[in-house]
Amino acid sequence: MTEELLINVTPQETRVATVENGMLTEIWIERAQKIGRVGTIFQGTVKRVLPGMEAAFVDIGLEKAAFLHVSDVQAPQAADGEATETSIARLLSEGQKLAVQVTKDPLGTKGARVTSKLTVPSRYLVMMPYEGNIGVSVRIDNEAERDRLRTLIEQLRGEDPSRGYIVRTAAEGAEAEALQADMEYLGKAWKGVQERRKTRKPGEVIFRDLPLVQRMMRDLKRGNIERIRIDSRETYAQCVTFCNEYVPELANCLEHYPGERPIFDLHGVEDEIEKALNKRVALKSGGHLVIDQTESMTTIDVNTGGFVGKHNLEETIFKTNLEAAQAIARQLRLRNLGGIIIIDFIDMSVLEHRRQVLRALEKALERDHARTQVNEVSSLGLVEMTRKRTRESLEQVLCSECSVCDGRGMQKTLETVGFEISREIIRQVRQFDIDSVTVLAASEVVEWFSEERSDDLAELQDFVEVPIRLQAEQFYTREHYDVVLQ
């Protein structure tokens, strides 16, 4: 299994695609106007305490207050050093200043989820300043290696057992010197957090994790990485510096991509992103999946479609379900679907076929970076599973509720359409010798460009070195536009 990273950078948006054996499997999108906040530590103010829910709402300067459950509150230490058990009303009071860390970004109508059990991550370790435990990533499955790492951390932290650590997957095989350097880095980082907590005002950031690209470099499982291609010379230079200092084994994988063809056109990444916004997913056999995403759960229905098989119906169903298991695992990663997921495989009468399909699904999910749990087939023939959700799904990032159909469907946001137009202009200018560009689009798209993003339009015009004119078309929908070259 070879893996390649494609990194597309523009002033307003950074996109990172993971391609395995020539097929897109995951996509991360970070926009300048809406940077993910998971891992960020804020100076917060307790807004409301809800004893009946054993929770509180904390104002961290975002549109919606963040949710803090009592299980995520750092309780005061007892005389024996153990955290005391108590209620939310005894731990927190309204108006109290409290440093909290985002564990889940705002999703839909829900605000962020936070914890006051602060942690600081590095390449190999996550430091837990208030806990003395040592944990090892479950993805390190070699017991001898787990024991070695746990013993090393015990020795390196010496006589200060108050700080706990989680050993990350990347630490597998790491030497004592590298772990020691990580501990020293984390010690300095935590000292900085403590100093900023004294001066930061409510709603201000105390600590922020690395930007998306550097975060990907740090967290990558490096065994199968063949190359990392970056289309921005500036970002490439930053990555070279970062890798030389923190992840030298990745330095040789870095490549600057200067080609005129957009980097995401390689391996058909743009087409795959577009397909991932559709409910229907075609299978090679002729069957298909239907994926419905709601706020509470995601349902996936498997259908044989045009696949009739060669022998009998049971074999046809079995082969379709096996193919579907592989496709579902990929779609969960690609669409970043989380929470409760219900899979309706085609009914199988043979018990051994059910078992094999379930094991095929579990095997395909092993490469997923998010934690998953799969239950046995229910009495109704459904597979119930969960996938940890910490950020918005691809659909939530790229789309918004459709005003035309009163929320029954989805349409792309103005921002998404605007960025598509920008990329299309760059693509056309690189291919043809032209004097000017005219964009025909819906009036709301034209207004978005000319009013909200006029600076971005001017920056784009300087970048392509040709004048860009906008023309509103009365009968164009939001997602319909034309780029006319002159």
XYZ file of C-alpha atoms in Angstrom:
486
model
C 0.000 0.000 0.000
C 1.679 3.221 -1.220
C 0.449 6.568 0.009
C 0.848 10.028 -1.447
C -0.124 13.438 -0.098
C -1.262 16.214 -2.448
C -1.295 19.687 -0.894
C -3.107 22.558 -2.610
C -2.539 26.016 -1.073
C -4.212 29.343 -1.906
C -4.335 32.491 0.262
C -7.885 31.679 1.422
C -7.848 27.871 1.566
C -5.537 24.910 2.206
C -6.541 21.409 1.058
C -4.685 18.172 1.786
C -5.619 14.944 -0.015
C -4.458 11.441 0.892
C -4.167 9.174 -2.142
C -3.653 5.440 -1.614
C -2.743 3.331 -4.651
C -3.972 6.131 -6.911
C -7.337 6.495 -5.137
C -8.453 9.422 -2.973
C -9.195 8.223 0.576
C -9.224 11.361 2.753
C -9.476 15.118 2.335
C -8.805 17.909 4.843
C -9.913 21.465 4.122
C -8.920 24.490 6.205
C -10.146 27.936 5.265
C -8.614 31.171 6.508
C -12.032 32.434 7.605
C -12.909 29.192 9.409
C -9.884 27.427 10.879
C -10.592 24.255 12.878
C -10.227 24.772 16.610
C -9.730 21.232 17.958
C -6.769 21.328 20.346
C -6.956 25.117 20.834
C -6.956 26.333 24.448
C -9.145 29.383 25.161
C -9.557 31.594 28.164
C -13.241 31.045 28.859
C -15.971 32.324 31.142
C -18.590 30.013 32.636
C -21.895 31.285 31.237
C -24.396 28.827 32.731
C -24.180 25.900 35.143
C -26.806 23.179 34.645
C -26.865 20.827 37.677
C -29.621 18.701 36.121
C -27.346 17.896 33.144
C -24.139 17.883 35.204
C -22.746 20.278 32.611
C -21.985 23.920 31.932
C -21.867 26.285 28.977
C -18.633 28.240 28.582
C -18.209 31.418 26.535
C -14.947 31.117 24.554
C -15.604 33.953 22.122
C -17.327 31.884 19.418
C -20.840 32.332 18.045
C -22.244 29.582 20.304
C -21.218 28.806 23.872
C -19.154 25.638 24.302
C -20.454 22.571 26.155
C -18.497 21.282 29.165
C -19.591 18.043 30.885
C -18.650 17.327 34.498
C -16.553 14.350 33.333
C -14.361 16.821 31.413
C -13.806 19.176 34.361
C -10.426 19.001 36.067
C -11.429 18.263 39.662
C -9.344 19.543 42.594
C -6.760 17.156 44.001
C -7.344 15.418 47.343
C -4.644 15.037 49.986
C -3.565 11.674 48.520
C -3.149 13.252 45.081
C -6.289 11.692 43.626
C -8.938 13.833 41.939
C -12.026 14.263 44.115
C -15.459 13.299 42.789
C -17.991 16.101 43.006
C -20.918 17.727 41.198
C -20.754 20.403 38.515
C -22.314 22.962 40.882
C -19.452 22.519 43.348
C -16.776 22.655 40.668
C -17.953 25.683 38.693
C -19.885 28.909 39.205
C -21.305 31.404 36.716
C -18.845 34.134 35.754
C -15.827 32.019 36.702
C -12.757 32.303 34.429
C -11.696 28.899 33.131
C -9.095 27.704 30.615
C -10.672 25.100 28.334
C -9.515 23.099 25.323
C -11.685 22.314 22.299
C -12.183 18.567 21.742
C -14.883 18.868 19.060
C -15.493 21.724 16.648
C -18.989 23.241 16.432
C -21.153 20.864 14.387
C -24.449 21.986 12.858
C -26.533 23.658 15.562
C -24.245 22.489 18.368
C -21.470 24.562 19.883
C -17.952 23.255 20.462
C -17.291 20.613 23.098
C -14.508 21.478 25.533
C -12.550 20.095 28.469
C -10.608 21.730 31.280
C -8.314 18.678 31.414
C -5.737 20.399 29.242
C -3.226 18.534 27.064
C -0.314 19.629 24.858
C 0.676 17.515 21.812
C 4.042 16.950 20.173
C 5.329 14.536 17.575
C 5.606 11.450 19.787
C 3.741 12.377 22.966
C 0.722 14.146 24.368
C 1.383 15.646 27.778
C -1.369 15.579 30.433
C -0.148 18.119 33.020
C -2.818 17.252 35.608
C -2.707 13.458 35.368
C 0.067 11.028 36.251
C -0.996 8.168 33.966
C 1.028 6.812 31.057
C -0.935 5.479 28.085
C 0.150 3.970 24.775
C -1.755 4.299 21.487
C -3.881 1.234 20.770
C -2.523 1.277 17.219
C 0.823 0.101 18.601
C -0.237 -3.530 18.942
C 3.139 -5.155 19.680
C 3.088 -5.851 23.431
C 6.888 -5.818 23.772
C 7.048 -2.390 22.103
C 4.226 -1.078 24.292
C 6.083 -2.212 27.413
C 9.361 -0.697 26.160
C 7.765 2.691 25.516
C 5.901 2.733 28.825
C 9.118 1.884 30.723
C 11.077 4.540 28.827
C 8.559 7.268 29.665
C 8.587 6.214 33.338
C 12.372 6.544 33.405
C 12.529 9.814 31.468
C 10.002 11.693 33.581
C 12.094 10.821 36.648
C 10.950 12.078 39.996
C 8.036 14.130 38.678
C 5.166 11.619 38.340
C 2.518 14.359 38.406
C 2.616 14.797 34.624
C 1.089 12.054 32.531
C 1.780 11.186 28.904
C 0.044 9.455 26.024
C 2.499 7.778 23.661
C 1.352 8.398 20.087
C 1.455 5.916 17.204
C 4.387 7.796 15.637
C 6.545 6.859 18.657
C 6.745 3.196 17.615
C 10.460 2.397 17.401
C 11.528 5.843 18.703
C 14.755 6.066 20.701
C 15.078 7.474 24.229
C 16.813 10.648 22.958
C 13.899 11.527 20.678
C 11.360 10.981 23.460
C 13.484 13.050 25.845
C 13.573 15.916 23.317
C 9.800 15.718 22.988
C 9.391 15.886 26.776
C 11.596 18.959 26.969
C 9.624 20.645 24.178
C 6.340 19.870 25.939
C 7.687 21.224 29.224
C 8.505 24.555 27.561
C 5.164 24.628 25.747
C 3.261 24.025 28.989
C 5.225 26.739 30.772
C 4.151 29.133 28.009
C 0.518 28.073 28.443
C 0.687 28.757 32.188
C 2.181 32.213 31.651
C -0.399 33.208 29.024
C -3.282 32.038 31.220
C -2.410 34.843 33.636
C -2.725 37.595 31.033
C -5.280 36.428 28.453
C -8.750 37.971 28.511
C -11.953 35.899 28.177
C -12.385 34.644 24.613
C -8.691 34.947 23.757
C -6.492 32.055 22.617
C -3.956 30.690 25.104
C -2.538 27.909 22.905
C -3.082 26.905 19.276
C -1.885 23.751 17.536
C 0.165 23.802 14.323
C -1.399 24.843 10.972
C -2.984 22.057 8.914
C 0.000 21.187 6.689
C 2.588 21.030 9.498
C 0.084 19.153 11.671
C -0.259 16.551 8.927
C 3.536 16.187 8.730
C 3.764 15.687 12.478
C 0.929 13.163 12.740
C 1.576 11.111 9.604
C 2.095 7.388 9.894
C 5.244 7.331 7.830
C 5.678 3.675 6.825
C 3.887 3.875 3.457
C 4.424 7.539 2.498
C 5.974 7.682 -0.958
C 5.890 11.426 -1.603
C 4.322 14.690 -0.501
C 3.625 17.104 -3.361
C 2.961 20.780 -2.599
C 1.890 23.344 -5.205
C 2.966 26.403 -3.171
C 6.667 27.259 -3.175
C 6.333 29.185 0.100
C 4.533 26.326 1.877
C 7.050 23.861 0.449
C 9.923 25.882 1.938
C 8.144 26.009 5.311
C 7.630 22.230 5.219
C 11.292 21.606 4.384
C 12.329 23.646 7.434
C 9.752 21.935 9.637
C 10.652 18.414 8.497
C 14.404 18.974 8.842
C 13.857 19.994 12.469
C 11.080 17.646 13.597
C 10.545 14.801 11.091
C 13.777 14.390 9.073
C 12.647 11.025 7.638
C 9.949 12.889 5.652
C 12.313 15.472 4.153
C 13.170 13.275 1.150
C 9.455 12.754 0.411
C 8.782 16.476 -0.107
C 8.355 17.753 -3.660
C 7.403 21.155 -4.982
C 4.819 20.764 -7.752
C 5.272 23.590 -10.309
C 3.070 22.105 -13.057
C 0.497 24.145 -14.927
C -2.108 21.424 -14.472
C -3.751 21.935 -11.041
C -2.378 19.452 -8.525
C -5.842 18.186 -7.550
C -6.511 17.250 -11.174
C -3.920 14.516 -10.648
C -5.615 11.215 -9.768
C -8.977 12.938 -10.414
C -9.167 14.362 -6.882
C -11.542 17.190 -7.835
C -13.917 14.695 -9.470
C -13.789 12.429 -6.414
C -14.634 15.342 -4.094
C -17.601 16.172 -6.313
C -18.769 12.534 -6.215
C -18.433 12.475 -2.423
C -21.161 15.131 -2.195
C -23.660 12.786 -3.877
C -25.858 10.356 -1.965
C -25.359 7.537 -4.464
C -22.049 5.667 -4.743
C -21.617 3.241 -7.646
C -19.905 -0.107 -7.057
C -17.795 -1.763 -9.768
C -20.054 -4.817 -9.804
C -23.077 -2.741 -10.792
C -24.502 -2.410 -7.291
C -24.558 0.868 -5.391
C -24.681 2.518 -1.950
C -27.119 5.208 -0.859
C -25.686 7.378 1.932
C -27.997 9.663 3.915
C -26.396 12.004 6.433
C -28.544 13.586 9.143
C -27.693 15.490 12.305
C -28.322 12.478 14.548
C -26.891 9.622 12.438
C -25.815 8.391 9.015
C -27.566 5.541 7.203
C -26.002 3.502 4.399
C -28.148 1.253 2.213
C -26.555 -1.424 0.010
C -28.294 -2.409 -3.247
C -27.435 -4.984 -5.932
C -28.551 -2.638 -8.714
C -27.640 -4.147 -12.085
C -25.414 -6.913 -10.669
C -27.029 -10.313 -11.381
C -24.060 -12.610 -10.646
C -23.115 -15.843 -12.420
C -24.462 -18.614 -10.208
C -27.229 -17.853 -7.730
C -28.842 -15.043 -5.771
C -27.031 -15.764 -2.484
C -23.630 -15.557 -4.214
C -24.647 -12.283 -5.902
C -25.703 -10.795 -2.567
C -22.537 -12.014 -0.810
C -20.191 -10.548 -3.441
C -22.075 -7.242 -3.499
C -21.902 -6.970 0.305
C -18.159 -7.767 0.334
C -17.501 -5.030 -2.231
C -19.775 -2.674 -0.318
C -17.829 -3.247 2.926
C -14.638 -1.956 1.260
C -16.432 0.986 -0.325
C -18.162 1.961 2.935
C -14.865 2.087 4.847
C -13.429 4.412 2.173
C -16.520 6.623 2.065
C -16.511 7.072 5.849
C -12.958 8.419 5.668
C -13.468 10.453 2.497
C -16.697 12.099 3.689
C -15.461 12.196 7.318
C -18.735 10.750 8.582
C -18.932 10.329 12.340
C -21.271 9.498 15.194
C -23.802 6.677 14.852
C -23.749 4.870 11.492
C -26.345 2.265 10.478
C -25.472 -0.011 7.554
C -28.230 -1.987 5.833
C -26.400 -4.738 3.959
C -28.482 -6.910 1.627
C -30.023 -9.738 3.672
C -27.852 -12.878 3.738
C -29.319 -16.240 4.688
C -25.926 -17.965 5.156
C -24.478 -17.244 8.614
C -20.868 -17.647 7.417
C -21.461 -15.003 4.726
C -22.636 -12.537 7.396
C -19.520 -13.229 9.438
C -17.184 -12.736 6.477
C -18.819 -9.438 5.450
C -18.549 -8.108 8.989
C -14.879 -9.097 9.228
C -14.223 -7.512 5.816
C -15.696 -4.254 7.103
C -13.602 -4.370 10.291
C -10.458 -5.145 8.270
C -11.107 -2.223 5.896
C -11.597 0.123 8.859
C -8.172 -0.691 10.327
C -6.544 2.034 8.219
C -8.964 4.665 9.520
C -7.273 7.255 11.752
C -10.560 7.810 13.628
C -11.622 5.366 16.329
C -14.403 3.026 15.206
C -16.531 0.393 16.917
C -18.543 -2.170 14.947
C -21.322 -4.262 16.508
C -22.580 -7.621 15.320
C -25.428 -7.876 12.818
C -28.701 -7.060 14.614
C -31.906 -9.090 14.530
C -33.124 -6.749 11.788
C -30.066 -7.499 9.659
C -28.476 -4.088 10.331
C -24.868 -3.340 11.299
C -24.590 -0.629 13.916
C -21.256 1.147 14.311
C -19.772 4.384 15.609
C -16.925 6.520 14.314
C -15.366 9.256 16.413
C -16.378 12.691 15.204
C -14.152 15.692 15.987
C -14.655 17.917 12.929
C -17.301 18.668 10.343
C -18.028 16.213 7.552
C -17.030 17.046 3.976
C -20.648 17.937 3.172
C -20.881 20.283 6.163
C -17.635 22.011 5.143
C -18.505 22.476 1.461
C -22.287 22.809 1.493
C -25.118 24.624 3.235
C -28.859 24.041 3.483
C -30.612 24.839 0.214
C -32.909 27.846 0.505
C -34.712 26.858 -2.699
C -35.893 23.488 -1.342
C -36.400 24.773 2.229
C -33.644 22.680 3.760
C -34.624 19.328 2.248
C -31.345 19.179 0.265
C -27.916 20.797 0.156
C -26.180 23.333 -2.036
C -22.621 24.619 -2.106
C -21.845 27.710 -0.057
C -21.004 30.989 -1.791
C -17.457 30.526 -0.503
C -17.129 27.094 -2.138
C -18.483 28.362 -5.484
C -16.218 31.413 -5.292
C -13.130 29.274 -4.740
C -14.172 26.984 -7.622
C -14.433 30.014 -9.923
C -11.012 31.250 -8.755
C -9.437 27.871 -9.497
C -11.122 27.713 -12.914
C -9.787 31.187 -13.794
C -6.254 30.109 -12.822
C -6.637 26.881 -14.826
C -7.795 28.752 -17.980
C -5.173 31.500 -17.737
C -2.399 28.912 -17.492
C -3.642 27.085 -20.591
C -4.445 29.970 -22.927
C -2.949 33.307 -23.912
C -5.777 35.752 -23.068
C -6.318 39.464 -22.483
C -9.208 39.392 -19.984
C -11.676 37.140 -18.174
C -15.432 37.619 -17.708
C -17.249 35.557 -15.067
C -20.957 34.987 -15.665
C -22.627 33.947 -12.407
C -25.675 34.327 -10.206
C -26.123 37.784 -8.666
C -25.433 36.494 -5.133
C -22.074 35.085 -6.304
C -21.178 38.365 -8.012
C -22.140 40.304 -4.867
C -20.067 37.950 -2.700
C -17.008 38.589 -4.876
C -17.476 42.338 -5.282
C -18.556 43.174 -1.716
C -17.374 40.566 0.789
C -14.263 39.395 -1.063
C -13.196 42.373 -3.146
C -9.665 42.173 -1.703
C -9.435 38.502 -2.673
C -10.637 39.352 -6.190
C -7.977 42.037 -6.500
C -5.347 39.593 -5.236
C -6.479 36.984 -7.770
C -6.345 39.570 -10.558
C -2.759 40.464 -9.627
C -1.886 36.767 -9.496
C -3.180 35.899 -12.992
C -2.106 39.291 -14.409
C -5.258 39.792 -16.484
C -8.352 41.907 -15.696
C -11.367 40.016 -14.311
C -14.902 41.281 -14.906
C -18.027 40.002 -13.108
C -21.415 39.840 -14.804
C -24.607 38.843 -12.977
C -26.989 36.533 -14.852
C -30.624 36.590 -13.745
C -31.429 32.939 -14.422
C -28.186 31.378 -13.153
C -28.412 29.338 -9.942
C -25.724 29.616 -7.283
C -23.675 26.689 -8.582
C -24.010 27.640 -12.278
C -21.273 29.858 -13.688
C -19.233 30.373 -16.863
C -15.697 31.699 -17.280
C -15.469 33.514 -20.633
C -11.995 34.215 -22.085
C -11.271 37.196 -24.294
